[in-house]
Short mmCIF file of C-alpha atoms and ligand atoms in Angstrom, two decimals:
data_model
loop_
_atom_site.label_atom_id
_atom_site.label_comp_id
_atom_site.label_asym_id
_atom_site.label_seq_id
_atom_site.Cartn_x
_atom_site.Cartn_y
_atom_site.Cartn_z
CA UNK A 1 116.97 113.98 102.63
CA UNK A 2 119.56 116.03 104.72
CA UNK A 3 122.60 113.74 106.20
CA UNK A 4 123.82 115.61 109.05
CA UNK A 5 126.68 114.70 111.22
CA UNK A 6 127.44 117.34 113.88
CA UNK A 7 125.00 118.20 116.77
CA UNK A 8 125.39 122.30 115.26
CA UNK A 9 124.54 121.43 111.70
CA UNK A 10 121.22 119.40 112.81
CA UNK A 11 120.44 121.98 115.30
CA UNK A 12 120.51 124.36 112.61
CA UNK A 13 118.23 122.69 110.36
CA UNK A 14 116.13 121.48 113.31
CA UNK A 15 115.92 125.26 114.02
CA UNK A 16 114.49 126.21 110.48
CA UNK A 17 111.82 123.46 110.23
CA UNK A 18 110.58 124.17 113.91
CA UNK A 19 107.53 125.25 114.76
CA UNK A 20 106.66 122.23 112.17
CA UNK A 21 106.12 118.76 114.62
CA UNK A 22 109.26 117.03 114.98
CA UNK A 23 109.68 112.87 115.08
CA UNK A 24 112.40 111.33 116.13
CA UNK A 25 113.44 107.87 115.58
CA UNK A 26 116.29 106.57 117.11
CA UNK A 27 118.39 103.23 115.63
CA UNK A 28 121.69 101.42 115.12
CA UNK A 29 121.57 101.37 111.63
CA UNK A 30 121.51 98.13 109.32
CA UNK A 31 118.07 98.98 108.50
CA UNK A 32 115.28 96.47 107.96
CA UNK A 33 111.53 96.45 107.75
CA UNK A 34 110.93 96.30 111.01
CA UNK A 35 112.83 100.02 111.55
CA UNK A 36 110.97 101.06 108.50
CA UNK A 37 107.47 100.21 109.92
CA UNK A 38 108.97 102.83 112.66
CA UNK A 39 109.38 105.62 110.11
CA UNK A 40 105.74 105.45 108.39
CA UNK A 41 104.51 105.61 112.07
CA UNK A 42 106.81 108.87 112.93
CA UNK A 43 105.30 110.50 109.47
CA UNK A 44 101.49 109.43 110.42
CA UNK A 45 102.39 111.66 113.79
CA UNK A 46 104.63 113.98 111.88
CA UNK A 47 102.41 114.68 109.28
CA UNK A 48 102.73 116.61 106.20
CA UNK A 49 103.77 119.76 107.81
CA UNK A 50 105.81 118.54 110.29
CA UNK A 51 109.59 116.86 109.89
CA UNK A 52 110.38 113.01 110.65
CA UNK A 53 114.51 112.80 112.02
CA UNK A 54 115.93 109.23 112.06
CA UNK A 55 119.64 108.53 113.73
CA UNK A 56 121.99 106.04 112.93
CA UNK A 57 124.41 105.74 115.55
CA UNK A 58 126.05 102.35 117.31
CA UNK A 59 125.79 103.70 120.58
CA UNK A 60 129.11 102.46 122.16
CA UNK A 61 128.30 102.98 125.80
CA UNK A 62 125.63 100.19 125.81
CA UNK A 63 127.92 97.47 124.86
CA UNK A 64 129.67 95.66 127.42
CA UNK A 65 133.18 94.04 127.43
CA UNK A 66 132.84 91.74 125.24
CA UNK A 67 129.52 91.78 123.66
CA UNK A 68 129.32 92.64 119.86
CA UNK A 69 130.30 96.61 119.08
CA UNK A 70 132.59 95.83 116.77
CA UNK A 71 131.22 93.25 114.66
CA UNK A 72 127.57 94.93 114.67
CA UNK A 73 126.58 95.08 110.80
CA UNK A 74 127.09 98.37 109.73
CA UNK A 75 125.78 99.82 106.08
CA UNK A 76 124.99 103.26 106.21
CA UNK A 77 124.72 103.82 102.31
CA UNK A 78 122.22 100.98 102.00
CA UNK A 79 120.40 102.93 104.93
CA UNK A 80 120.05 106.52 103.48
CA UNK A 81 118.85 105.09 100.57
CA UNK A 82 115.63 103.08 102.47
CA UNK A 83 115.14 106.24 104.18
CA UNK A 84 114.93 108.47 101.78
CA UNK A 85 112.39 106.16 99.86
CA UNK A 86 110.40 106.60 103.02
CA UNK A 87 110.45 110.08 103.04
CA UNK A 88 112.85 110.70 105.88
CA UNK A 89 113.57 114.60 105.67
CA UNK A 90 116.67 114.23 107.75
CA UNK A 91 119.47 111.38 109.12
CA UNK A 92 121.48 112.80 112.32
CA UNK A 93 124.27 110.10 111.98
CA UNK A 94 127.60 111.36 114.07
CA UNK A 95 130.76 109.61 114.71
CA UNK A 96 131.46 108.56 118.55
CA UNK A 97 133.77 111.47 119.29
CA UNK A 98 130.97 114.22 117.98
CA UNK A 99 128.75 112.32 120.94
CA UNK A 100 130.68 111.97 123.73
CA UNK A 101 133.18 114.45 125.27
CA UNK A 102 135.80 112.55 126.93
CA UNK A 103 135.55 114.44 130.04
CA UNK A 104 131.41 113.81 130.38
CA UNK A 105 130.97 112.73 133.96
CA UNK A 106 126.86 112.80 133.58
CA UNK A 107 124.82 109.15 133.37
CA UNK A 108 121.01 108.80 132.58
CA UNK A 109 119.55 105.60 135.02
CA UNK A 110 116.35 104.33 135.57
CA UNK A 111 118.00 102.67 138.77
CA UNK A 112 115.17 100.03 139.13
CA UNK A 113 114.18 98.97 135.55
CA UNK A 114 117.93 99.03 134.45
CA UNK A 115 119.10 95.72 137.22
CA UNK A 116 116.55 93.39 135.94
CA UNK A 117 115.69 91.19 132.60
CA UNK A 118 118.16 92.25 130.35
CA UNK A 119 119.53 94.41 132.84
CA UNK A 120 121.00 91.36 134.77
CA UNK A 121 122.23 90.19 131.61
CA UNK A 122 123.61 93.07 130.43
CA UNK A 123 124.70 95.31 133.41
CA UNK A 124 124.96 98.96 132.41
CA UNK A 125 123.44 98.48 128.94
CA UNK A 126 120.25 100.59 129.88
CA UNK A 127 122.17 103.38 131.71
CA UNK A 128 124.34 103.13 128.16
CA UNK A 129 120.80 103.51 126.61
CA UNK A 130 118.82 106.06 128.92
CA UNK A 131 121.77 108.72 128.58
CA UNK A 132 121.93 108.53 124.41
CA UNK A 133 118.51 108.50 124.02
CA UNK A 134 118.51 111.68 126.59
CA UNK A 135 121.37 113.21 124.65
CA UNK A 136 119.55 112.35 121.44
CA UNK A 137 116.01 114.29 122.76
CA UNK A 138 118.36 116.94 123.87
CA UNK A 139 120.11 117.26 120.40
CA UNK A 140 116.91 117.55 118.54
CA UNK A 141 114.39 118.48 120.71
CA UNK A 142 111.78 115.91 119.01
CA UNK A 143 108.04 116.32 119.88
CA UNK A 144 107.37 113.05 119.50
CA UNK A 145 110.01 109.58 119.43
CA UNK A 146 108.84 106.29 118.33
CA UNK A 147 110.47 103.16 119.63
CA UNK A 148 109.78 99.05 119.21
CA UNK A 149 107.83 97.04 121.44
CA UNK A 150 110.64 94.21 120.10
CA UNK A 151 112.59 95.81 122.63
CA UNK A 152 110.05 95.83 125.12
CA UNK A 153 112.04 96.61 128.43
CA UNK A 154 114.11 99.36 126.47
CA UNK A 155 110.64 101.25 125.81
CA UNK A 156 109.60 101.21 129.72
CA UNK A 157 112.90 102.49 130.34
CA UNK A 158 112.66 105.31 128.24
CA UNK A 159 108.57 106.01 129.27
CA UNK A 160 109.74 105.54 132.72
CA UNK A 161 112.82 108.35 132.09
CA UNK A 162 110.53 110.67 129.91
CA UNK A 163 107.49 110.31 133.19
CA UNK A 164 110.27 110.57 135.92
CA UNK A 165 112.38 113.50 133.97
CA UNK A 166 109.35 115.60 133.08
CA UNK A 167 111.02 115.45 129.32
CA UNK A 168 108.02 116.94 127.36
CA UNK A 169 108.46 114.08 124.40
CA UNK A 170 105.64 112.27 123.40
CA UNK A 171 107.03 108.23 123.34
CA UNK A 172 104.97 106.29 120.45
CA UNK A 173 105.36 102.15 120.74
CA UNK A 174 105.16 99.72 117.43
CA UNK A 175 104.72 96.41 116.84
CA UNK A 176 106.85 93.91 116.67
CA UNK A 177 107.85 92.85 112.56
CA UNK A 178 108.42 89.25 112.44
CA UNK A 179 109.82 87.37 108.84
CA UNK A 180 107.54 84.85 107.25
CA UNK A 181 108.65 82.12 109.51
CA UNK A 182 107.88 84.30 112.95
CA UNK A 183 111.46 85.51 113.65
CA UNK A 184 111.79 89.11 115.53
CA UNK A 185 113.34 90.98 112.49
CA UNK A 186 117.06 92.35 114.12
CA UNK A 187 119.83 93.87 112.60
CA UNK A 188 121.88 91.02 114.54
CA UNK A 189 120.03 87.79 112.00
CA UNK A 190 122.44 88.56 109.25
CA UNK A 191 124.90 87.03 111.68
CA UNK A 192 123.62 83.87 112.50
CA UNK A 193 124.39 80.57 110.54
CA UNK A 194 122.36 79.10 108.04
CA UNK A 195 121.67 76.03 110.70
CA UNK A 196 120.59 79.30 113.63
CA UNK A 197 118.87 81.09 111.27
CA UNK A 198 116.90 77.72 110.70
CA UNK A 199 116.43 77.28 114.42
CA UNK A 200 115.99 80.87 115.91
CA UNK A 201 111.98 81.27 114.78
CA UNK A 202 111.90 78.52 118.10
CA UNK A 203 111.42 81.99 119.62
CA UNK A 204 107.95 82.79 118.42
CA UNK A 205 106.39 79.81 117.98
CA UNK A 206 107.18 79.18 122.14
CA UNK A 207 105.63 82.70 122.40
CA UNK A 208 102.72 81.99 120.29
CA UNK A 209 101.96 78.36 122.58
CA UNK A 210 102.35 80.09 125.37
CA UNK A 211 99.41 83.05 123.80
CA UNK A 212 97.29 80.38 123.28
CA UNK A 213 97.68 78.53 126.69
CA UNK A 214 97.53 82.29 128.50
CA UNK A 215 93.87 81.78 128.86
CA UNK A 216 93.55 78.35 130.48
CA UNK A 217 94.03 79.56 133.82
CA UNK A 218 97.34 78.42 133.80
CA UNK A 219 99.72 79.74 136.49
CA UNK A 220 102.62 82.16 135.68
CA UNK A 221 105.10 79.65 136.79
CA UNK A 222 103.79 76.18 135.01
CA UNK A 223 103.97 78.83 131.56
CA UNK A 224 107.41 79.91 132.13
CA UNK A 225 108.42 76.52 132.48
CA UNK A 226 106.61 75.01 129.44
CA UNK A 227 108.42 77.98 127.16
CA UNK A 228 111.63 77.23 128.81
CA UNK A 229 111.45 73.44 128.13
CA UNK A 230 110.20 74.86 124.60
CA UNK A 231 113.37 76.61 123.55
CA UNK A 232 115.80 74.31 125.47
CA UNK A 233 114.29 71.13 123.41
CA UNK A 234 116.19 73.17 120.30
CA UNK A 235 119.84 72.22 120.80
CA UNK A 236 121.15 75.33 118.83
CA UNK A 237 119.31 77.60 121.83
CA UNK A 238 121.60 78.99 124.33
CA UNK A 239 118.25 79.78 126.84
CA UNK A 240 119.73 83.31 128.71
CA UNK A 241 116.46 83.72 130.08
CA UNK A 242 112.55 83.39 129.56
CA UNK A 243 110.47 85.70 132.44
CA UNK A 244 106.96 86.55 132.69
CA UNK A 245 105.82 89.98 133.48
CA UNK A 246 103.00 92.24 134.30
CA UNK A 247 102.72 93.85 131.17
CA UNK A 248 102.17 97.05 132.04
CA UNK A 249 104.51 97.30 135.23
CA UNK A 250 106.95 94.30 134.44
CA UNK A 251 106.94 93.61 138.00
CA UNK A 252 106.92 89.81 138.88
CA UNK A 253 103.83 87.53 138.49
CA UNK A 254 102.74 84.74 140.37
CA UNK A 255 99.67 82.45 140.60
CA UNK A 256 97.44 82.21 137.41
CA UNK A 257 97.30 84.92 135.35
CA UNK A 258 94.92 87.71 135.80
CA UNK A 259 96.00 90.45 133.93
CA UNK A 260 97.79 90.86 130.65
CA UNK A 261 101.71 89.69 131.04
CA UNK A 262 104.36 89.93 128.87
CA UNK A 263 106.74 86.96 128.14
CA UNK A 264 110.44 88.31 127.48
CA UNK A 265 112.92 85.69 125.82
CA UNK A 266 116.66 85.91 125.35
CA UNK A 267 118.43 83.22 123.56
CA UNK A 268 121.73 83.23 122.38
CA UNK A 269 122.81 81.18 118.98
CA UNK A 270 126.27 81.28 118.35
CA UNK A 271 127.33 84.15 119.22
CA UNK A 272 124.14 85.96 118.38
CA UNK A 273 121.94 87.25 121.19
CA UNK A 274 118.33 87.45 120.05
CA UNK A 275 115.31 88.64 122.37
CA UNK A 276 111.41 88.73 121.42
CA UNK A 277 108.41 88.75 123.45
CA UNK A 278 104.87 88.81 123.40
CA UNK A 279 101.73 90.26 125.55
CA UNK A 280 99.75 87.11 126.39
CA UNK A 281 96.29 87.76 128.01
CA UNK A 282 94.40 85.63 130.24
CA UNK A 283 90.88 85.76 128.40
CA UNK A 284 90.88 84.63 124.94
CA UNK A 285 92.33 87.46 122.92
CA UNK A 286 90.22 88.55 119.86
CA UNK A 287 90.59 86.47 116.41
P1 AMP B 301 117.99 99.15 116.85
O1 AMP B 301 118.54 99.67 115.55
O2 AMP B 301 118.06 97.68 116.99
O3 AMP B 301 118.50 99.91 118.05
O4 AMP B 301 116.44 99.46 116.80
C1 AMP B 301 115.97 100.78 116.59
C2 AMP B 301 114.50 100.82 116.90
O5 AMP B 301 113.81 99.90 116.04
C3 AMP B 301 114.18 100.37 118.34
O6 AMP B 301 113.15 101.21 118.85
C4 AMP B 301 113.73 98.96 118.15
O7 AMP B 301 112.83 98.52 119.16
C5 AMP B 301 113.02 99.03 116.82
N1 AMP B 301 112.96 97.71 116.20
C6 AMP B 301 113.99 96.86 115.96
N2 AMP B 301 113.55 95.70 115.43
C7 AMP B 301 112.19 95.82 115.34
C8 AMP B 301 111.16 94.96 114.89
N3 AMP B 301 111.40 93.72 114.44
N4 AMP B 301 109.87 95.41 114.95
C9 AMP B 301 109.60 96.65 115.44
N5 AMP B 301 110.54 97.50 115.88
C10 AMP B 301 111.82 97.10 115.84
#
């Protein structure tokens, strides 16, 4: 597995492997099984022929004041090493200053998507995000890019930048990874407190109620409210939001449900800010 930390050195290699398929998958680092499950997707598409890229790079431009940058868990050795046992022929994994020129004047915005959900929470966080992951596409030129449905808003940002930018990138979702108790897996759990850590799989068990309740002909609003009352009956929960969305469009819902939605939590414990979600449906989903 090649390490490469300069956008000419990749390039280089990037040039050599092409026309073999190229997969991209972009991450923060702090690797767990959830970004693996990301990798054996990018080789099924990849293939043998073709070349699966991973990044590691704490993007700095999608943290706000404030929020967690510096204390994000960091290991890159660990990482290389669970990449290469997946077969990862090459880790793009540059320094800040190799990324961003300090005289770059050029943002990436999907100006819609980026103001609501976590948008509202976290203003500026998906412009931060649509212009790396451009950058990144523009760096190695992937054919394909494979992203979580754990961050479900951040993947309709990027199909809605890839549809509205005419980038030629094939955008591959995958599943959310959950621990045995249910919890999202997240670079960001290693941080929470033995008591959090306890309380934070309040997430998906709220999410899997409000599955099975989906069907019942319950209304958007009477759902919401039940997973709300949920997660605020945990006294470790910070609630930062809980929305229902058409799943396909996120736009707003109202009235009982008639197509599939998508519940989006954030909940903050200490000062760790989780989010999960889950595609509820109103007919009884398959066993
Ligand atoms: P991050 O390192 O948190 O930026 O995540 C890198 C990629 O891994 C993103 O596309 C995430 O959506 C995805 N990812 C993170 N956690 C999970 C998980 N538990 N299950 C599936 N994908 C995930």
């Amino acid at each position: 597995m090649e390490v490469f930390r300069s956008k000419p050195s990749v390039r280089a290699q990037l040039a050599a492997w092409r026309p073999a398929p190229i997969v991209l998958v972009p991450t923060m680092g702090f690797l767990h099984e959830g970004h693996l499950s990301l990798m054996r997707l990018a080789r099924a598409r990849a293939g043998d022929a073709g070349r699966v890229v991973a990044s590691i790079f704490v993007n700095p431009t999608q943290f706000g004041p404030g929020e967690d940058f510096d204390s994000y868990p960091r290991n890159e050795a660990r990482d290389f090493d669970l990449l290469r046992a997946e077969g990862v022929d090459a880790v793009f994994a540059p320094e800040a200053s190799e990324i961003y020129d300090p005289q770059a004047q050029t943002i990436v915005e999907t100006t819609e998507l980026a103001k609501v959900l976590i948008g509202k929470l976290r203003p500026g966080h998906f412009r931060g995000v649509a212009t790396i992951v451009t950058k990144l596409f523009n760096i190695i030129r992937p054919d394909a890019a494979v992203f979580g449905e754990k961050d479900y808003q951040q993947l309709a940002v990027i199909r809605t930048m890839v549809r509205d930018l005419d980038m030629d990138i094939d955008i591959i979702g995958a599943p959310i990874q959950r621990e045995a108790d249910g919890l999202a897996m997240s670079s960001r759990n290693v941080r929470l407190s033995p008591a959090d850590r306890a309380a934070a799989p309040v997430l998906s068990r709220a999410l899997d109620e409000a599955a099975a309740m989906a069907p019942t002909g319950i209304t958007a609003s009477r759902l919401r409210s039940h997973v709300r009352a949920r997660l605020e009956a945990e006294p470790r929960a910070r609630v930062q939001s809980v929305d229902i969305r058409d799943a396909a469009t996120l736009e707003t819902v109202s009235g009982p449900l008639t197509r599939p939605a998508v519940i989006l939590l954030a909940v903050s414990f200490g000062q760790v800010f989780l989010i999960d979600n889950r595609v509820v449906h109103p007919t009884p989903e398959e066993p």
